[in-house]
Short mmCIF file of C-alpha atoms in Angstrom, two decimals:
data_model
loop_
_atom_site.label_atom_id
_atom_site.label_comp_id
_atom_site.label_asym_id
_atom_site.label_seq_id
_atom_site.Cartn_x
_atom_site.Cartn_y
_atom_site.Cartn_z
CA MET A 1 66.85 -42.04 -267.87
CA PHE A 2 64.73 -39.23 -266.27
CA CYS A 3 63.57 -36.61 -268.80
CA VAL A 4 61.50 -33.52 -268.42
CA PRO A 5 58.33 -33.43 -270.76
CA SER A 6 57.73 -29.96 -272.76
CA THR A 7 54.34 -30.00 -271.47
CA GLU A 8 55.10 -29.84 -267.98
CA ILE A 9 57.70 -26.72 -268.04
CA GLY A 10 54.99 -24.24 -267.05
CA ALA A 11 54.13 -26.48 -263.88
CA ILE A 12 57.82 -26.76 -263.14
CA MET A 13 58.44 -22.85 -263.22
CA ASN A 14 55.87 -22.34 -260.65
CA ILE A 15 56.84 -25.10 -257.89
CA THR A 16 58.36 -22.45 -255.54
CA LYS A 17 54.65 -21.05 -255.32
CA GLY A 18 53.74 -25.04 -254.20
CA GLY A 19 56.17 -24.85 -251.32
CA LEU A 20 59.55 -26.00 -252.55
CA VAL A 21 62.78 -24.44 -251.20
CA LEU A 22 66.17 -25.37 -253.09
CA PHE A 23 69.39 -24.70 -251.02
CA SER A 24 72.92 -25.28 -251.68
CA ALA A 25 74.75 -26.32 -248.68
CA ASN A 26 78.38 -25.67 -250.03
CA SER A 27 80.32 -22.88 -248.71
CA ASN A 28 82.90 -23.54 -251.55
CA SER A 29 81.95 -21.73 -254.63
CA SER A 30 83.47 -24.33 -256.82
CA CYS A 31 81.18 -26.97 -255.49
CA MET A 32 77.88 -25.03 -256.03
CA GLU A 33 77.93 -25.51 -260.15
CA LEU A 34 75.86 -28.37 -259.91
CA SER A 35 73.24 -26.60 -257.64
CA ARG A 36 72.82 -23.98 -260.14
CA ARG A 37 72.45 -26.24 -262.93
CA ILE A 38 69.79 -28.12 -261.29
CA ALA A 39 67.89 -25.00 -260.32
CA GLU A 40 68.19 -23.90 -263.77
CA ARG A 41 66.47 -27.21 -264.92
CA LEU A 42 63.74 -26.57 -262.51
CA GLY A 43 63.41 -22.98 -263.18
CA VAL A 44 63.66 -21.79 -259.59
CA GLU A 45 65.84 -19.54 -257.80
CA MET A 46 68.04 -20.70 -255.23
CA GLY A 47 67.08 -20.22 -251.58
CA LYS A 48 68.78 -17.83 -249.73
CA VAL A 49 71.34 -19.11 -247.20
CA GLN A 50 74.67 -17.98 -245.71
CA VAL A 51 77.20 -21.04 -244.97
CA TYR A 52 80.55 -20.23 -244.04
CA GLN A 53 83.43 -21.08 -241.49
CA GLU A 54 84.06 -19.02 -238.52
CA PRO A 55 87.90 -18.12 -237.95
CA ASN A 56 87.99 -21.05 -235.25
CA ARG A 57 86.89 -23.32 -238.34
CA GLU A 58 83.37 -23.95 -236.72
CA THR A 59 80.79 -24.16 -239.46
CA ARG A 60 77.82 -21.63 -239.34
CA VAL A 61 74.37 -21.70 -241.35
CA GLN A 62 72.36 -18.71 -241.71
CA ILE A 63 68.93 -19.32 -243.38
CA GLN A 64 67.67 -16.05 -244.58
CA GLU A 65 64.20 -17.00 -245.59
CA SER A 66 61.05 -18.72 -244.51
CA VAL A 67 61.03 -22.61 -244.79
CA ARG A 68 57.85 -23.37 -242.46
CA GLY A 69 55.70 -25.83 -243.95
CA LYS A 70 57.86 -26.17 -247.33
CA ASP A 71 59.51 -28.87 -248.70
CA VAL A 72 63.16 -28.18 -248.61
CA PHE A 73 65.90 -29.55 -250.93
CA ILE A 74 69.41 -29.58 -249.83
CA ILE A 75 72.04 -30.00 -252.59
CA GLN A 76 75.49 -30.94 -250.95
CA THR A 77 78.64 -32.11 -253.27
CA VAL A 78 81.47 -33.46 -251.49
CA SER A 79 84.63 -31.51 -251.74
CA LYS A 80 88.03 -32.24 -250.61
CA ASP A 81 87.58 -31.29 -247.09
CA VAL A 82 85.01 -34.03 -246.57
CA ASN A 83 84.44 -33.43 -243.01
CA THR A 84 83.58 -29.84 -243.18
CA THR A 85 81.05 -30.80 -245.95
CA ILE A 86 79.28 -33.23 -243.81
CA MET A 87 78.86 -30.70 -240.98
CA GLU A 88 77.46 -28.17 -243.34
CA LEU A 89 74.78 -30.62 -244.57
CA LEU A 90 74.11 -31.66 -240.94
CA ILE A 91 73.76 -28.23 -239.49
CA MET A 92 71.75 -27.01 -242.33
CA VAL A 93 69.20 -30.10 -242.01
CA TYR A 94 68.99 -29.12 -238.22
CA ALA A 95 68.42 -25.69 -239.07
CA CYS A 96 65.51 -26.27 -241.34
CA LYS A 97 64.10 -28.67 -238.87
CA THR A 98 64.03 -26.11 -236.19
CA SER A 99 62.48 -23.64 -238.56
CA CYS A 100 59.48 -26.14 -238.92
CA ALA A 101 60.05 -27.19 -242.69
CA LYS A 102 57.43 -29.71 -243.76
CA SER A 103 60.05 -32.17 -245.22
CA ILE A 104 63.93 -32.12 -245.63
CA ILE A 105 65.27 -33.84 -248.49
CA GLY A 106 69.05 -34.36 -248.79
CA VAL A 107 70.51 -34.39 -252.54
CA VAL A 108 73.86 -35.89 -251.86
CA PRO A 109 74.97 -37.51 -255.28
CA TYR A 110 78.41 -38.78 -253.82
CA PHE A 111 77.72 -40.41 -250.27
CA PRO A 112 80.86 -39.79 -248.36
CA TYR A 113 82.66 -42.68 -246.20
CA SER A 114 80.55 -44.78 -248.48
CA LYS A 115 83.80 -47.13 -248.88
CA GLN A 116 83.60 -47.67 -245.00
CA CYS A 117 80.42 -49.54 -245.23
CA LYS A 118 81.80 -53.07 -243.78
CA MET A 119 83.18 -54.13 -240.34
CA ARG A 120 86.61 -54.01 -240.26
CA LYS A 121 89.01 -55.64 -237.47
CA ARG A 122 88.75 -53.28 -234.55
CA GLY A 123 87.10 -50.81 -236.64
CA SER A 124 83.49 -49.57 -237.20
CA ILE A 125 80.87 -49.21 -240.05
CA VAL A 126 81.39 -45.30 -240.61
CA SER A 127 78.75 -44.87 -243.17
CA LYS A 128 76.27 -46.50 -240.64
CA LEU A 129 77.20 -43.88 -238.35
CA LEU A 130 76.84 -40.93 -240.93
CA ALA A 131 73.15 -42.14 -241.78
CA SER A 132 72.25 -42.17 -238.41
CA MET A 133 73.56 -38.42 -237.83
CA MET A 134 71.82 -37.52 -241.18
CA CYS A 135 68.46 -38.90 -239.72
CA LYS A 136 69.02 -37.53 -236.23
CA ALA A 137 69.61 -33.98 -237.56
CA GLY A 138 66.19 -34.11 -239.24
CA LEU A 139 66.52 -35.61 -242.74
CA THR A 140 63.27 -36.99 -244.14
CA HIS A 141 64.54 -38.41 -247.48
CA LEU A 142 67.78 -38.80 -249.44
CA ILE A 143 68.41 -38.68 -253.15
CA THR A 144 71.78 -40.08 -253.90
CA MET A 145 73.51 -41.81 -257.04
CA ASP A 146 75.37 -45.27 -257.25
CA LEU A 147 75.94 -45.94 -253.68
CA HIS A 148 79.30 -47.93 -253.33
CA GLN A 149 77.18 -50.82 -251.87
CA LYS A 150 73.47 -50.99 -252.20
CA GLU A 151 73.18 -52.34 -248.67
CA ILE A 152 74.03 -48.70 -247.32
CA GLN A 153 70.22 -47.96 -247.93
CA GLY A 154 69.40 -50.33 -245.01
CA PHE A 155 71.36 -48.05 -242.80
CA PHE A 156 68.65 -45.34 -242.97
CA ASN A 157 65.23 -45.27 -241.51
CA ILE A 158 63.92 -43.02 -244.14
CA PRO A 159 63.48 -43.36 -247.60
CA VAL A 160 66.38 -43.46 -250.05
CA ASP A 161 66.40 -43.07 -253.73
CA ASN A 162 69.53 -44.39 -255.26
CA LEU A 163 70.08 -43.18 -258.76
CA ARG A 164 72.12 -44.37 -261.67
CA ALA A 165 74.53 -42.43 -263.73
CA SER A 166 74.92 -45.42 -266.11
CA PRO A 167 72.46 -43.92 -268.58
CA PHE A 168 74.61 -41.04 -269.19
CA LEU A 169 77.85 -43.06 -269.23
CA LEU A 170 76.35 -45.32 -271.74
CA GLN A 171 75.31 -42.45 -273.86
CA TYR A 172 78.84 -41.00 -273.90
CA ILE A 173 80.25 -44.41 -274.85
CA GLN A 174 77.89 -44.48 -277.91
CA GLU A 175 78.30 -40.91 -279.11
CA GLU A 176 81.92 -39.99 -277.93
CA ILE A 177 83.98 -43.13 -278.81
CA PRO A 178 84.52 -44.07 -282.31
CA ASP A 179 83.92 -47.31 -283.29
CA TYR A 180 82.73 -48.60 -279.81
CA ARG A 181 81.31 -51.71 -281.32
CA ASN A 182 84.79 -52.92 -281.42
CA ALA A 183 85.26 -52.47 -277.71
CA VAL A 184 85.15 -54.83 -274.65
CA ILE A 185 83.85 -54.11 -271.33
CA VAL A 186 86.34 -54.62 -268.33
CA ALA A 187 85.92 -55.16 -264.86
CA LYS A 188 89.41 -54.50 -263.21
CA SER A 189 88.40 -56.98 -260.19
CA PRO A 190 85.95 -59.91 -260.16
CA ALA A 191 84.16 -57.51 -257.43
CA SER A 192 83.22 -55.05 -260.19
CA ALA A 193 82.21 -58.08 -262.78
CA LYS A 194 78.30 -57.44 -262.07
CA ARG A 195 78.74 -53.71 -263.12
CA ALA A 196 80.60 -54.41 -266.21
CA GLN A 197 78.21 -56.84 -267.18
CA SER A 198 75.30 -54.69 -266.79
CA PHE A 199 77.22 -52.29 -269.19
CA ALA A 200 78.00 -54.94 -271.71
CA GLU A 201 74.29 -56.40 -271.82
CA ARG A 202 73.03 -52.68 -272.52
CA LEU A 203 75.82 -52.17 -275.25
CA ARG A 204 75.79 -55.54 -276.64
CA LEU A 205 79.40 -55.93 -276.14
CA GLY A 206 81.73 -58.82 -274.76
CA ILE A 207 83.20 -58.50 -271.21
CA ALA A 208 86.61 -59.08 -269.83
CA VAL A 209 87.66 -59.61 -266.17
CA ILE A 210 91.17 -58.94 -264.59
CA HIS A 211 91.78 -61.57 -261.95
CA GLY A 212 94.78 -61.60 -259.54
CA GLU A 213 95.17 -58.07 -258.78
CA ALA A 214 96.48 -57.19 -255.23
CA GLN A 215 94.04 -57.63 -252.49
CA ASP A 216 92.26 -54.37 -251.42
CA ALA A 217 90.95 -53.12 -248.34
CA GLU A 218 87.74 -54.48 -248.72
CA SER A 219 88.82 -58.04 -248.71
CA ASP A 220 87.61 -60.34 -246.19
CA MET A 221 91.09 -60.80 -244.90
CA VAL A 222 90.82 -57.65 -242.72
CA ASP A 223 87.14 -57.84 -241.43
CA GLY A 224 88.12 -59.35 -238.22
CA ARG A 225 88.01 -63.04 -239.01
CA HIS A 226 91.01 -65.37 -239.36
CA SER A 227 91.59 -67.44 -241.99
CA PRO A 228 93.01 -69.86 -241.25
CA PRO A 229 92.06 -69.86 -237.43
CA THR A 230 94.71 -69.91 -235.18
CA ALA A 231 96.26 -72.94 -233.36
CA LYS A 232 95.88 -71.61 -230.03
CA TYR A 233 92.34 -70.73 -230.88
CA VAL A 234 91.63 -74.25 -231.68
CA ALA A 235 93.03 -75.52 -228.60
CA ALA A 236 91.29 -73.70 -226.31
CA ILE A 237 87.97 -74.97 -227.41
CA HIS A 238 88.68 -78.43 -226.23
CA PRO A 239 91.81 -80.80 -226.40
CA SER A 240 89.89 -83.68 -228.34
CA LEU A 241 88.21 -81.17 -230.86
CA GLU A 242 89.70 -80.78 -234.03
CA ILE A 243 88.79 -77.93 -236.46
CA PRO A 244 89.69 -78.23 -240.16
CA MET A 245 92.36 -75.60 -240.93
CA LEU A 246 91.55 -73.60 -243.97
CA ILE A 247 94.01 -73.13 -246.17
CA PRO A 248 95.58 -69.57 -246.48
CA LYS A 249 94.95 -67.39 -249.40
CA GLU A 250 97.62 -66.59 -251.77
CA LYS A 251 97.40 -63.91 -254.46
CA PRO A 252 97.32 -65.75 -257.88
CA PRO A 253 99.30 -64.27 -260.96
CA ILE A 254 97.44 -61.72 -262.78
CA THR A 255 95.13 -63.31 -265.66
CA VAL A 256 92.45 -61.37 -268.17
CA VAL A 257 89.49 -63.38 -268.62
CA GLY A 258 88.29 -62.63 -272.02
CA ASP A 259 89.78 -61.40 -275.32
CA VAL A 260 91.03 -57.74 -275.34
CA GLY A 261 93.54 -58.18 -278.34
CA GLY A 262 93.01 -55.54 -280.90
CA ARG A 263 89.95 -54.17 -279.08
CA ILE A 264 88.89 -51.01 -277.24
CA ALA A 265 89.03 -51.50 -273.33
CA ILE A 266 86.44 -49.76 -271.41
CA ILE A 267 86.95 -50.06 -267.60
CA VAL A 268 83.82 -49.32 -265.56
CA ASP A 269 83.57 -48.74 -262.05
CA ASP A 270 81.63 -46.46 -259.47
CA ILE A 271 84.56 -44.69 -257.96
CA ILE A 272 87.76 -43.76 -259.04
CA ASP A 273 90.00 -42.39 -256.27
CA ASP A 274 93.44 -43.82 -255.73
CA VAL A 275 94.43 -44.45 -259.25
CA ASP A 276 96.95 -47.27 -258.61
CA SER A 277 94.67 -50.17 -259.45
CA PHE A 278 93.22 -48.37 -262.66
CA LEU A 279 96.70 -47.68 -263.96
CA ALA A 280 97.94 -51.54 -263.35
CA ALA A 281 94.84 -52.57 -265.09
CA ALA A 282 95.67 -50.26 -268.00
CA GLU A 283 99.04 -51.59 -268.26
CA THR A 284 97.70 -55.42 -267.85
CA LEU A 285 95.32 -54.56 -270.93
CA LYS A 286 98.14 -53.01 -273.01
CA GLU A 287 100.20 -55.98 -272.70
CA ARG A 288 97.21 -58.11 -273.93
CA GLY A 289 96.69 -56.11 -276.95
CA ALA A 290 94.23 -53.31 -276.18
CA TYR A 291 94.98 -50.45 -278.39
CA LYS A 292 92.61 -47.76 -276.49
CA ILE A 293 91.73 -47.95 -273.06
CA PHE A 294 88.92 -45.69 -271.28
CA VAL A 295 87.84 -45.47 -267.88
CA MET A 296 84.25 -44.83 -266.81
CA ALA A 297 83.31 -43.95 -263.14
CA THR A 298 80.48 -42.09 -261.70
CA HIS A 299 82.11 -40.51 -258.84
CA GLY A 300 85.68 -38.86 -259.71
CA LEU A 301 87.12 -38.14 -256.43
CA LEU A 302 90.66 -38.15 -257.93
CA SER A 303 92.57 -37.85 -254.88
CA SER A 304 96.20 -36.26 -254.44
CA ASP A 305 98.10 -36.47 -257.79
CA ALA A 306 95.70 -38.81 -259.56
CA PRO A 307 95.35 -36.34 -262.49
CA ARG A 308 99.00 -36.32 -263.08
CA LEU A 309 99.37 -40.46 -262.85
CA ILE A 310 96.54 -40.48 -265.18
CA GLU A 311 98.17 -37.97 -267.70
CA GLU A 312 101.33 -40.07 -267.68
CA SER A 313 99.59 -43.51 -267.86
CA ALA A 314 98.36 -45.94 -270.65
CA ILE A 315 94.97 -44.69 -269.92
CA ASP A 316 93.69 -42.59 -273.13
CA GLU A 317 90.63 -40.86 -271.11
CA VAL A 318 88.92 -40.93 -267.96
CA VAL A 319 85.20 -39.99 -268.10
CA VAL A 320 83.55 -38.98 -264.74
CA THR A 321 80.18 -37.28 -263.69
CA ASN A 322 80.09 -34.09 -261.90
CA THR A 323 78.82 -35.65 -258.57
CA ILE A 324 81.75 -34.27 -257.35
CA PRO A 325 83.62 -30.79 -258.46
CA HIS A 326 86.63 -31.33 -260.12
CA GLU A 327 87.29 -28.48 -262.50
CA ILE A 328 90.88 -28.04 -261.28
CA GLN A 329 91.69 -31.75 -261.94
CA LYS A 330 90.39 -31.19 -265.43
CA LEU A 331 92.76 -28.11 -266.21
CA GLN A 332 95.52 -30.34 -265.04
CA CYS A 333 94.77 -33.35 -267.03
CA PRO A 334 93.09 -33.18 -270.38
CA LYS A 335 92.36 -36.71 -270.32
CA ILE A 336 89.66 -36.05 -267.50
CA LYS A 337 86.11 -35.54 -269.03
CA THR A 338 82.86 -34.88 -267.21
CA VAL A 339 79.47 -35.81 -267.96
CA ASP A 340 76.55 -33.78 -266.30
CA ILE A 341 74.08 -35.62 -264.32
CA SER A 342 72.01 -32.77 -263.15
CA MET A 343 69.03 -33.61 -265.52
CA ILE A 344 68.14 -36.74 -263.42
CA LEU A 345 68.79 -35.07 -260.19
CA SER A 346 66.38 -32.16 -261.01
CA GLU A 347 63.92 -34.63 -262.33
CA ALA A 348 63.97 -36.80 -259.07
CA ILE A 349 63.58 -33.65 -257.15
CA ARG A 350 60.37 -32.54 -259.29
CA ARG A 351 58.75 -36.28 -258.86
CA ILE A 352 59.17 -36.16 -254.93
CA HIS A 353 57.97 -32.69 -254.62
CA ASN A 354 55.01 -33.64 -256.73
CA GLY A 355 54.37 -37.00 -255.04
CA GLU A 356 55.26 -38.86 -258.06
CA SER A 357 56.68 -42.27 -258.34
CA MET A 358 60.13 -42.44 -259.11
CA SER A 359 59.80 -45.87 -261.00
#
């Protein structure tokens, strides 16, 4: 976890004189809270800019101060209108580029369209398209957090700092969950086992994995390949050529690998959006004897009626970070708690501006 040494406060207070400008690309006031927190930690004023929607829904950006020869940091959190959010960022980056900024660093804690980072049948890798658009607009560096897949970094031809929120979530577990030593870290699918293992090793806890859940959109069944290949395709190669037929996949019954009886179950993941899989996991854990269930996730998209479903579920608490603004969801559901990650973002900005290593 990054921290700001007290001996460096004076230097931080004067970084605007060294050519740093901090902008918020959000036109939605509820999305600007993270930008204000970062500015306060850096001891700087937010840059003067207007970002708004025309009556015809076009996005307009007006930068109201000089950025010539300066390091410009553009903070953009993802609102419910994700496409407008993307256009706000692209137009502001391009405006800074044409205004002769020295460098343009995007601070995008949650990278939108990150779930669409794999090829689908007759589809496309949308996160690569978005990465190309950001680079083309003029972005020279990207700061983000807990990318859905680390391979997304390879879609950019600019440096990408993929920060981690796990230190803040681990601290929350240690300080806010009584008797967390009696907990077990749970992966709601085998795909989440690596993240769960990381949490378990740092907390010195056991791990459990739920296996047999319904196939999700990220399974290889929808990536354009046929398993097994069709008979028509085999015959078309050569009449005498026989390709071994693969056994078709079948969803196994739900099983929990690991003991959760009489324990606190802590489900960890990077994104919580459609909560159906989390609710099903919670029910399974309850049936296996878990007496409390927590969900820890970096990005709390919480789309549609997720807050209501969480409130009515067996989940005791959902903990997310403020990479995405969700004050309304918190008001609707007391079970949703937020952890502030502005500290690590502000420290990353300071280090990049001063030319220091992020390691």
